Coordinates of C-alpha atoms in Angstrom, one line a residue:
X1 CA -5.4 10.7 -3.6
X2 CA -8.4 13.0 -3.6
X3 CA -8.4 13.0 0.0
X4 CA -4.9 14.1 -0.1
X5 CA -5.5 17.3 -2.5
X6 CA -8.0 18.3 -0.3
X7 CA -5.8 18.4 2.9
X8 CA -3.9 20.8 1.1
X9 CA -5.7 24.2 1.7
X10 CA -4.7 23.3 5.2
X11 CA -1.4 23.0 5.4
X12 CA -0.7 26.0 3.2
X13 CA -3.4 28.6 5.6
X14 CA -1.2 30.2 7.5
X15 CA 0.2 29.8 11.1
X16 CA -2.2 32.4 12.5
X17 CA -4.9 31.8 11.2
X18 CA -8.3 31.2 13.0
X19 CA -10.5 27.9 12.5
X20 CA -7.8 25.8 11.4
X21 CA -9.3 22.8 10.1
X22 CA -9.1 19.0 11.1
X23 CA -6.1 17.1 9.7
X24 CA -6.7 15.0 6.2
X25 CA -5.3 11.7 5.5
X26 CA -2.4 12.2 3.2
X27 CA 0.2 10.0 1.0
X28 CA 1.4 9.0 4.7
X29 CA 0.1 7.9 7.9
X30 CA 1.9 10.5 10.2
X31 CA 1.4 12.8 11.9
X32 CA 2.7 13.2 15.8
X33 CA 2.8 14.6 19.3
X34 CA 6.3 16.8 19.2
X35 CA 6.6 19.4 15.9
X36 CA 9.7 19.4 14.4
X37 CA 11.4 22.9 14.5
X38 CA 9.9 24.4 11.3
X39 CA 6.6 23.2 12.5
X40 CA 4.1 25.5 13.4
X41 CA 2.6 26.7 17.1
X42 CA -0.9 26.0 16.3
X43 CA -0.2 22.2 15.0
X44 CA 1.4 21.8 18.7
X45 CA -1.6 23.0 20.2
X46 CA -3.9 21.0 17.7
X47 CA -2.1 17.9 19.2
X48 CA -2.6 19.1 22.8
X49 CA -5.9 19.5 22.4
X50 CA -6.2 16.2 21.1
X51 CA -4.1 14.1 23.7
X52 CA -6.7 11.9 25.7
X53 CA -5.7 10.1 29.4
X54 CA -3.2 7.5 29.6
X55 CA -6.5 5.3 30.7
X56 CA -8.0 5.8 27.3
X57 CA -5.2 5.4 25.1
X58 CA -5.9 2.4 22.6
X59 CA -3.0 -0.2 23.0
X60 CA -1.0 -2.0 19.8
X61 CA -2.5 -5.4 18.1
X62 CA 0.7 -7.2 17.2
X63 CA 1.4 -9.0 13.8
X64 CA 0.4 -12.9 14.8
X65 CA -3.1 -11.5 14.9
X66 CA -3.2 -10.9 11.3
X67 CA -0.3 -13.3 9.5
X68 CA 1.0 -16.5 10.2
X69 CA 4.7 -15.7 9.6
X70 CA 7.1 -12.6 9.5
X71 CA 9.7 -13.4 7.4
X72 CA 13.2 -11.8 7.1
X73 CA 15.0 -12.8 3.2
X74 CA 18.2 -12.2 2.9
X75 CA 20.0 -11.9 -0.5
X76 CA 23.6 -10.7 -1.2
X77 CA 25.1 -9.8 -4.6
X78 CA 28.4 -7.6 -5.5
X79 CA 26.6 -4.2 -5.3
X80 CA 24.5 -4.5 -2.4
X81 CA 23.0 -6.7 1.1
X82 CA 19.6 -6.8 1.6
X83 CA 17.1 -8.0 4.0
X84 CA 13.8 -8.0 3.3
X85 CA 10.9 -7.7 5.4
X86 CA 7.4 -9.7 4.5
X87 CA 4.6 -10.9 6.1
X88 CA 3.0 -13.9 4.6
X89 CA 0.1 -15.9 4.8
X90 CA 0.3 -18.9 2.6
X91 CA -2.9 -20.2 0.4
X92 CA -4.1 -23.3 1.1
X93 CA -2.7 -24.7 -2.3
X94 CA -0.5 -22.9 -3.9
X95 CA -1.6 -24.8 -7.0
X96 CA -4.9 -22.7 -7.3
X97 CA -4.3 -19.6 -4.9
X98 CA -5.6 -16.8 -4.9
X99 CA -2.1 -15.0 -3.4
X100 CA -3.5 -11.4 -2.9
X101 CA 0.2 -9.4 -3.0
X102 CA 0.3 -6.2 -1.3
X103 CA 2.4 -3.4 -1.4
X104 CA 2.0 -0.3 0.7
X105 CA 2.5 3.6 0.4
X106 CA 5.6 6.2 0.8
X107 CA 5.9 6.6 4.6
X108 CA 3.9 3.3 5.5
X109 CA 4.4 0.0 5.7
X110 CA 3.1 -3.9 5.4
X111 CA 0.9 -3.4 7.8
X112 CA -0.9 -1.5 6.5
X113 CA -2.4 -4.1 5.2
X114 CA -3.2 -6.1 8.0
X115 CA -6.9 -5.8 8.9
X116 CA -7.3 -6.5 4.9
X117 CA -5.5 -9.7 5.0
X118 CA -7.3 -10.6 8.3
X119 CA -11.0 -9.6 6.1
X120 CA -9.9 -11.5 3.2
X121 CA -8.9 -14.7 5.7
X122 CA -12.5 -14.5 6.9
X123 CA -14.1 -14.5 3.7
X124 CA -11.7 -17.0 2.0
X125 CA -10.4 -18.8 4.4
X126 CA -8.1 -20.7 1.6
X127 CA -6.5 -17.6 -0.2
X128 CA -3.0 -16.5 0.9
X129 CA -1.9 -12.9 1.7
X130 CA 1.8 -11.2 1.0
X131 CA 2.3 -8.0 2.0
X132 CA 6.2 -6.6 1.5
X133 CA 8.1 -3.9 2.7
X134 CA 9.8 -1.2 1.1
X135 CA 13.3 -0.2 1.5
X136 CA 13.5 2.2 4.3
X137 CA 10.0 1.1 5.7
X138 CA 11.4 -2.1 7.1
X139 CA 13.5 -3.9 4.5
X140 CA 17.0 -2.7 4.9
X141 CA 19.6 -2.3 1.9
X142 CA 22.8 -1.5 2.3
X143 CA 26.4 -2.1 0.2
X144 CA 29.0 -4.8 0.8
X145 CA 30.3 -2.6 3.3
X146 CA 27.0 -1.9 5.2
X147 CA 26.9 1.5 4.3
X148 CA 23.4 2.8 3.3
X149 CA 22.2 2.6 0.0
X150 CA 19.8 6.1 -0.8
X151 CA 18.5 5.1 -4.0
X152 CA 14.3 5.1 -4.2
X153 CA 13.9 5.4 -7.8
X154 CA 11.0 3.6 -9.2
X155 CA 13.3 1.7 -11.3
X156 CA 14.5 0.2 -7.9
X157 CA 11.8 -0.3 -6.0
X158 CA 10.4 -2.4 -8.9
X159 CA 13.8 -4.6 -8.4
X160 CA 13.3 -5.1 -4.5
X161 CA 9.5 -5.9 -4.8
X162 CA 10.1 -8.7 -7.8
X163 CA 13.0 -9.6 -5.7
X164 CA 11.0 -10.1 -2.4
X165 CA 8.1 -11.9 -4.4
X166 CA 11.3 -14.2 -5.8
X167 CA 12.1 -14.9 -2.4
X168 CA 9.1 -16.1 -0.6
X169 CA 8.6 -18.4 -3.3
X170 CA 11.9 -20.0 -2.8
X171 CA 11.5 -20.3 0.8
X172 CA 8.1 -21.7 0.3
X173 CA 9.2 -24.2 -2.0
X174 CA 6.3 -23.1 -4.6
X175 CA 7.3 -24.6 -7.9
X176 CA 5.6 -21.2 -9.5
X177 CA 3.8 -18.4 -8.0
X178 CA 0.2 -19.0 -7.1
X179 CA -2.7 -17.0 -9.4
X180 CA -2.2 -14.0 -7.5
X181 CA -4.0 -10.5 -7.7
X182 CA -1.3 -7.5 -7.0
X183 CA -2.8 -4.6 -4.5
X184 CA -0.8 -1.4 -4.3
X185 CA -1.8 1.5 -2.3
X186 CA -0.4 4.6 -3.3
X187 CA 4.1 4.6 -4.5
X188 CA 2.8 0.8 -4.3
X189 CA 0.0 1.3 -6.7
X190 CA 2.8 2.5 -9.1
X191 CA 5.0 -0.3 -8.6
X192 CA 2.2 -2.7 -9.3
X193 CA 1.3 -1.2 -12.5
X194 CA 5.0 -0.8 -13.8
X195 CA 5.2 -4.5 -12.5
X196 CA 1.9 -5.0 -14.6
X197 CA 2.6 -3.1 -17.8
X198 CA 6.3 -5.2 -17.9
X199 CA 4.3 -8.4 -17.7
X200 CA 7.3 -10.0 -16.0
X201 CA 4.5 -12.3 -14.1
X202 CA 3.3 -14.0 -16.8
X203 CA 0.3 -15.7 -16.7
X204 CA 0.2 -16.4 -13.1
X205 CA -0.8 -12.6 -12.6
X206 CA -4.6 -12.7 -13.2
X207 CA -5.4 -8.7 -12.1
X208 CA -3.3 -5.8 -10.4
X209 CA -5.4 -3.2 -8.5
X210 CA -4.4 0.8 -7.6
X211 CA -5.6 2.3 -4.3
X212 CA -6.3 6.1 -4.4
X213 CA -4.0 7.3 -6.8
X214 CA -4.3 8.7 -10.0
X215 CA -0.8 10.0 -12.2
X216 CA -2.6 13.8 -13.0
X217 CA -3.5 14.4 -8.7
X218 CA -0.6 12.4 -8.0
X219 CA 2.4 15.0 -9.1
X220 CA 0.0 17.8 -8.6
X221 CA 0.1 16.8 -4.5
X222 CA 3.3 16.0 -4.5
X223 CA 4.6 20.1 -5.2
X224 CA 2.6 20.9 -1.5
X225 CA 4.4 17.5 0.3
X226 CA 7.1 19.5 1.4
X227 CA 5.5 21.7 3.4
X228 CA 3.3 19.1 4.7
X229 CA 6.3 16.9 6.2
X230 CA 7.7 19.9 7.5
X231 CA 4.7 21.1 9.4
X232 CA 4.0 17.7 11.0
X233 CA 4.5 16.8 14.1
X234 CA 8.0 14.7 14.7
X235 CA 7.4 12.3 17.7
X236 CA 5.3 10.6 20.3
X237 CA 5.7 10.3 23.6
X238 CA 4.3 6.6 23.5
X239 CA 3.0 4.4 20.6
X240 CA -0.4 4.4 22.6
X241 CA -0.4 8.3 21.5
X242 CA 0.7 7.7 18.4
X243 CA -2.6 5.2 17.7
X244 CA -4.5 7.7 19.1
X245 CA -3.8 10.6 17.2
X246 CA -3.9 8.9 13.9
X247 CA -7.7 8.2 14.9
X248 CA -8.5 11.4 16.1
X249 CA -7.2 13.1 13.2
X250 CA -8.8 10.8 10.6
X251 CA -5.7 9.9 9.3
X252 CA -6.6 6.3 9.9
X253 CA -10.5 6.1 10.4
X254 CA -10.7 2.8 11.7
X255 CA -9.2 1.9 15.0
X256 CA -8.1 -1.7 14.8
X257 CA -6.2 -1.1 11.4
X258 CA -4.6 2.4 13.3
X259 CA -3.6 -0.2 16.3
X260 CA -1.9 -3.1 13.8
X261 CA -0.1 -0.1 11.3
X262 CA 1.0 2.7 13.5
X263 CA 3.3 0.7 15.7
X264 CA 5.2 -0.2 12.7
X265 CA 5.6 3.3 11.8
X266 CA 7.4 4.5 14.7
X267 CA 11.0 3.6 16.0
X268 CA 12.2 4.3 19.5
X269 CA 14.6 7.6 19.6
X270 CA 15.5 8.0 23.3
X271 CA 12.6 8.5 25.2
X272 CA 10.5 9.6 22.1
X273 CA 9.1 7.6 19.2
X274 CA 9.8 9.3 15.9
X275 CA 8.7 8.4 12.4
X276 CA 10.8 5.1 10.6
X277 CA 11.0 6.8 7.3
X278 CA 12.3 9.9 6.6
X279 CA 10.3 10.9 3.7
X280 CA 12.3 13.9 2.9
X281 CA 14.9 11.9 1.9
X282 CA 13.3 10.7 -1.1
X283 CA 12.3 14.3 -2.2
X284 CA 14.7 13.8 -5.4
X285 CA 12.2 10.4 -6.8
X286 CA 9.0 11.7 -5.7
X287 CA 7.8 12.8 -9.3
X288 CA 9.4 9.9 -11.5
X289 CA 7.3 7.6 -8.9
X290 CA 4.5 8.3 -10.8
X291 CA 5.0 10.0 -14.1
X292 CA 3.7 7.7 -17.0
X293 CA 1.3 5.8 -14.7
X294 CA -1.9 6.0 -16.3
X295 CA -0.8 5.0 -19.8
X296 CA 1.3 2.0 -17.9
X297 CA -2.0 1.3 -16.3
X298 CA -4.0 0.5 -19.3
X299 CA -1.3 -1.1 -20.6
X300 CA -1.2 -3.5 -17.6
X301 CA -0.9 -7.5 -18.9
X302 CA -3.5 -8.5 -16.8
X303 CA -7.3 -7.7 -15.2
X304 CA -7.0 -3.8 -13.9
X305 CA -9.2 -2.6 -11.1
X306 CA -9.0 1.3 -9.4
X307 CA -10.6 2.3 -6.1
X308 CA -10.3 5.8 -5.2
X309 CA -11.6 7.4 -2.2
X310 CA -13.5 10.1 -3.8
X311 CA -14.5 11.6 -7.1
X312 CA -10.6 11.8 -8.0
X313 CA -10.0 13.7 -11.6
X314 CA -9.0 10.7 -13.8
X315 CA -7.1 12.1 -17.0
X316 CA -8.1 11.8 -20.6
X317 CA -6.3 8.5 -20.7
X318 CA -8.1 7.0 -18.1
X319 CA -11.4 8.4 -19.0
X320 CA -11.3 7.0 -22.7
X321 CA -9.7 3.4 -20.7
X322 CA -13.1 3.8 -18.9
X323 CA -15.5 4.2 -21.2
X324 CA -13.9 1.2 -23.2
X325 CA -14.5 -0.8 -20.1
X326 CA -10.6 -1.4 -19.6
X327 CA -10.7 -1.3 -15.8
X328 CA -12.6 -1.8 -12.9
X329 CA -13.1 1.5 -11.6
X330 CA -15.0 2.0 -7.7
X331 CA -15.1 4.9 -5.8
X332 CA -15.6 4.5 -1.8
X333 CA -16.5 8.1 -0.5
X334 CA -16.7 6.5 3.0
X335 CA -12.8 6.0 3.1
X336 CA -9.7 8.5 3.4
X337 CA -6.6 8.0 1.5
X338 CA -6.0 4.8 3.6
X339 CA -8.5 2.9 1.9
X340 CA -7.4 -0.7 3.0
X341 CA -7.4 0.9 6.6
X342 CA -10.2 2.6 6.8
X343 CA -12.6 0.1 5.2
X344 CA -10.8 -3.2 5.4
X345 CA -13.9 -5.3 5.0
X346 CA -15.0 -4.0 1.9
X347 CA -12.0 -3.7 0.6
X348 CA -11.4 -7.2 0.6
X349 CA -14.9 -8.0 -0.6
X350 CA -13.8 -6.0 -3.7
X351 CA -10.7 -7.7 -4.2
X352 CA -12.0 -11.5 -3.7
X353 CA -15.0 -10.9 -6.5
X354 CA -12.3 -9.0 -8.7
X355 CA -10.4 -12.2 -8.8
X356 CA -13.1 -14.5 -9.0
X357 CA -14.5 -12.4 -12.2
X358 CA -11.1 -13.2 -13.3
X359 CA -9.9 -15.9 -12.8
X360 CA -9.7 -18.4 -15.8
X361 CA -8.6 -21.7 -13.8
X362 CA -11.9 -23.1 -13.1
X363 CA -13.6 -22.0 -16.4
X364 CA -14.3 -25.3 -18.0
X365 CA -13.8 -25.6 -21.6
X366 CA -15.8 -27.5 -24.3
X367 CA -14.3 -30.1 -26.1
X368 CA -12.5 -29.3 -29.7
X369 CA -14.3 -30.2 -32.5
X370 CA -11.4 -32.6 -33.7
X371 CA -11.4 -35.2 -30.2
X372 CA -14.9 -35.6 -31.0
X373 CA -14.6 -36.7 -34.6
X374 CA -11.6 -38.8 -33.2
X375 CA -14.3 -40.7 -30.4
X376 CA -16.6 -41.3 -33.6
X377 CA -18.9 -39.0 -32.4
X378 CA -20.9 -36.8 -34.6
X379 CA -20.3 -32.9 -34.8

């Protein structure tokens, strides 16, 4: 989130303006070819100067590459239909896991997660890897009637995510959820947490982790997102120069996540791509996403680890957590907002030792006092 408050003296300079910085990774990974009609002149000529010959253009990396299965759950009730969108990896044995659990960020989607899950394959070759989808961002909700259902309150996003976790387990035919660590970048950070704080999990939960974001920077970014999404860029001609600008804009700094999550972002529109989620349309939750975070945080019912991309400004709630030792706390000035993206590897270096710190299945135990007396043996 750091990275994303200091994109902002950027998008408010105004349209005139000489030396118009760089783009900076923010909440989203967006950002286009064709402005939208509020959009200003020099972002259009900030793309042109940025669009590189069809020869260079770096191609997609499709999902198989990264997960074994892409799985579409469908659950029906009164209110509502839903199909949700997952991409799973199972563990080895679901008995003793780990099941790493991702959720991504407003505007993104599961795979954004994919050169993690392919990082923590190679390291751990036995741990499984769930990344969901969002309403909106691939999972698609909608009433008896199939009308669309516009509701991303917090409160409902929690529902879908337990809901989607709920399912894979049922079509995996796991008696109970593996020892899993829940990863959420971003809005998913603050599902996670409220996920967390609830303790609805139990015991098979043994740490949640937050990528870049922190409640105080959080709401304070979210009053300039407005004019950010409305001076973006709206389409692409191609996927190819979608990938590319997310690179040369530093979006996405690493090119092999940008070609596994950007083609997910886009939909076809004619002969344009434009963006799959329409952020402005969840204006109305944007602040209730993440009021309340850091006290549900530290409140979390299991380990707690934070990575942030930079010195973010933690509030007085976190800072006291901190010096307690209640969390895990590691900054990674090398990355953007994007963390998982832009430094897979390490990412999932950090995530494997936070569950192996953690993790209380393999502890062994000394006897009690009393089954030794019972053996006749002397205490």
């Amino acid at each position: 989130m750091s990275d994303l408050l200091r994109a902002l003296p950027s998008i408010q300079k105004p349209h005139n303006s000489p030396g118009r910085p760089p783009a900076m990774p923010l909440t989203t990974a967006d950002e286009g070819n064709s402005s939208s009609s509020d959009s200003s002149a020099s972002t259009n000529d900030s793309i042109d100067t940025l669009r590189p010959s069809e020869s260079t253009l770096p191609t997609p990396n499709p999902w198989p590459q990264y997960f074994e299965q892409e799985l579409f759950l469908e659950s029906n009730s009164e209110n509502q239909h839903a199909k949700y969108h997952v991409y799973l990896t199972p563990p080895r044995d679901p008995a003793k896991g780990p099941l790493f659990i991702c959720h991504h960020g407003a505007g993104a989607t599961g795979m954004s997660f994919a050169c993690f899950a392919a990082a923590v394959k190679k390291e751990m070759p036995h741990a499984g890897i769930l990344s969901l989808e969002a309403r909106e961002h691939g999972s698609v909700i909608t009433s008896p009637s199939g009308e669309e259902i516009l509701d991303f309150s917090i409160e409902t996003l929690v529902k879908d995510t337990l809901a989607m976790i709920e399912l894979v387990k049922q079509r995996q035919g796991w008696h109970k959820l593996p020892p899993a660590v829940f990863v959420g970048h971003s809005l998913g950070g603050a599902i996670v947490t409220r996920i967390a704080a609830d303790g609805v999990l139990g015991a098979q939960l043994v740490g949640f982790a937050v990528l870049d974001v922190v409640e105080g920077s959080a709401i304070e970014a979210l009053m300039h997102m407005k004019t950010y999404l409305a001076s973006r860029p709206a389409s692409f001609a191609s996927v190819d120069q979608a990938i590319n600008w997310h690179i040369r804009s530093r979006t996405i700094r690493d090119l092999e996540s940008a070609k596994a999550s950007v083609p997910s972002l886009m939909i076809r529109d004619g002969e344009r791509w434009i963006w799959r989620t329409d952020l402005t349309r969840t204006q109305k939750w944007w602040e209730g996403w993440f009021t309340g975070m850091s006290g549900l945080f530290l409140r979390g019912r299991a380990a707690k680890a934070l990575l942030l991309a930079g010195t973010d400004r933690l509030d007085k709630e976190l800072m006291v957590g901190q010096m307690q030792g209640k969390f895990q706390l590691t900054v990674i000035p090398e990355a953007g907002h994007f963390i998982q993206e832009d430094v897979p590897e390490k990412t999932a270096h950090l995530m494997i030792e936070f569950f192996k710190r953690n993790d209380r299945s393999s502890l062994v135990l000394p006897p009690k006092v009393s089954d030794l007396l019972a053996q006749g043996k002397r205490v």
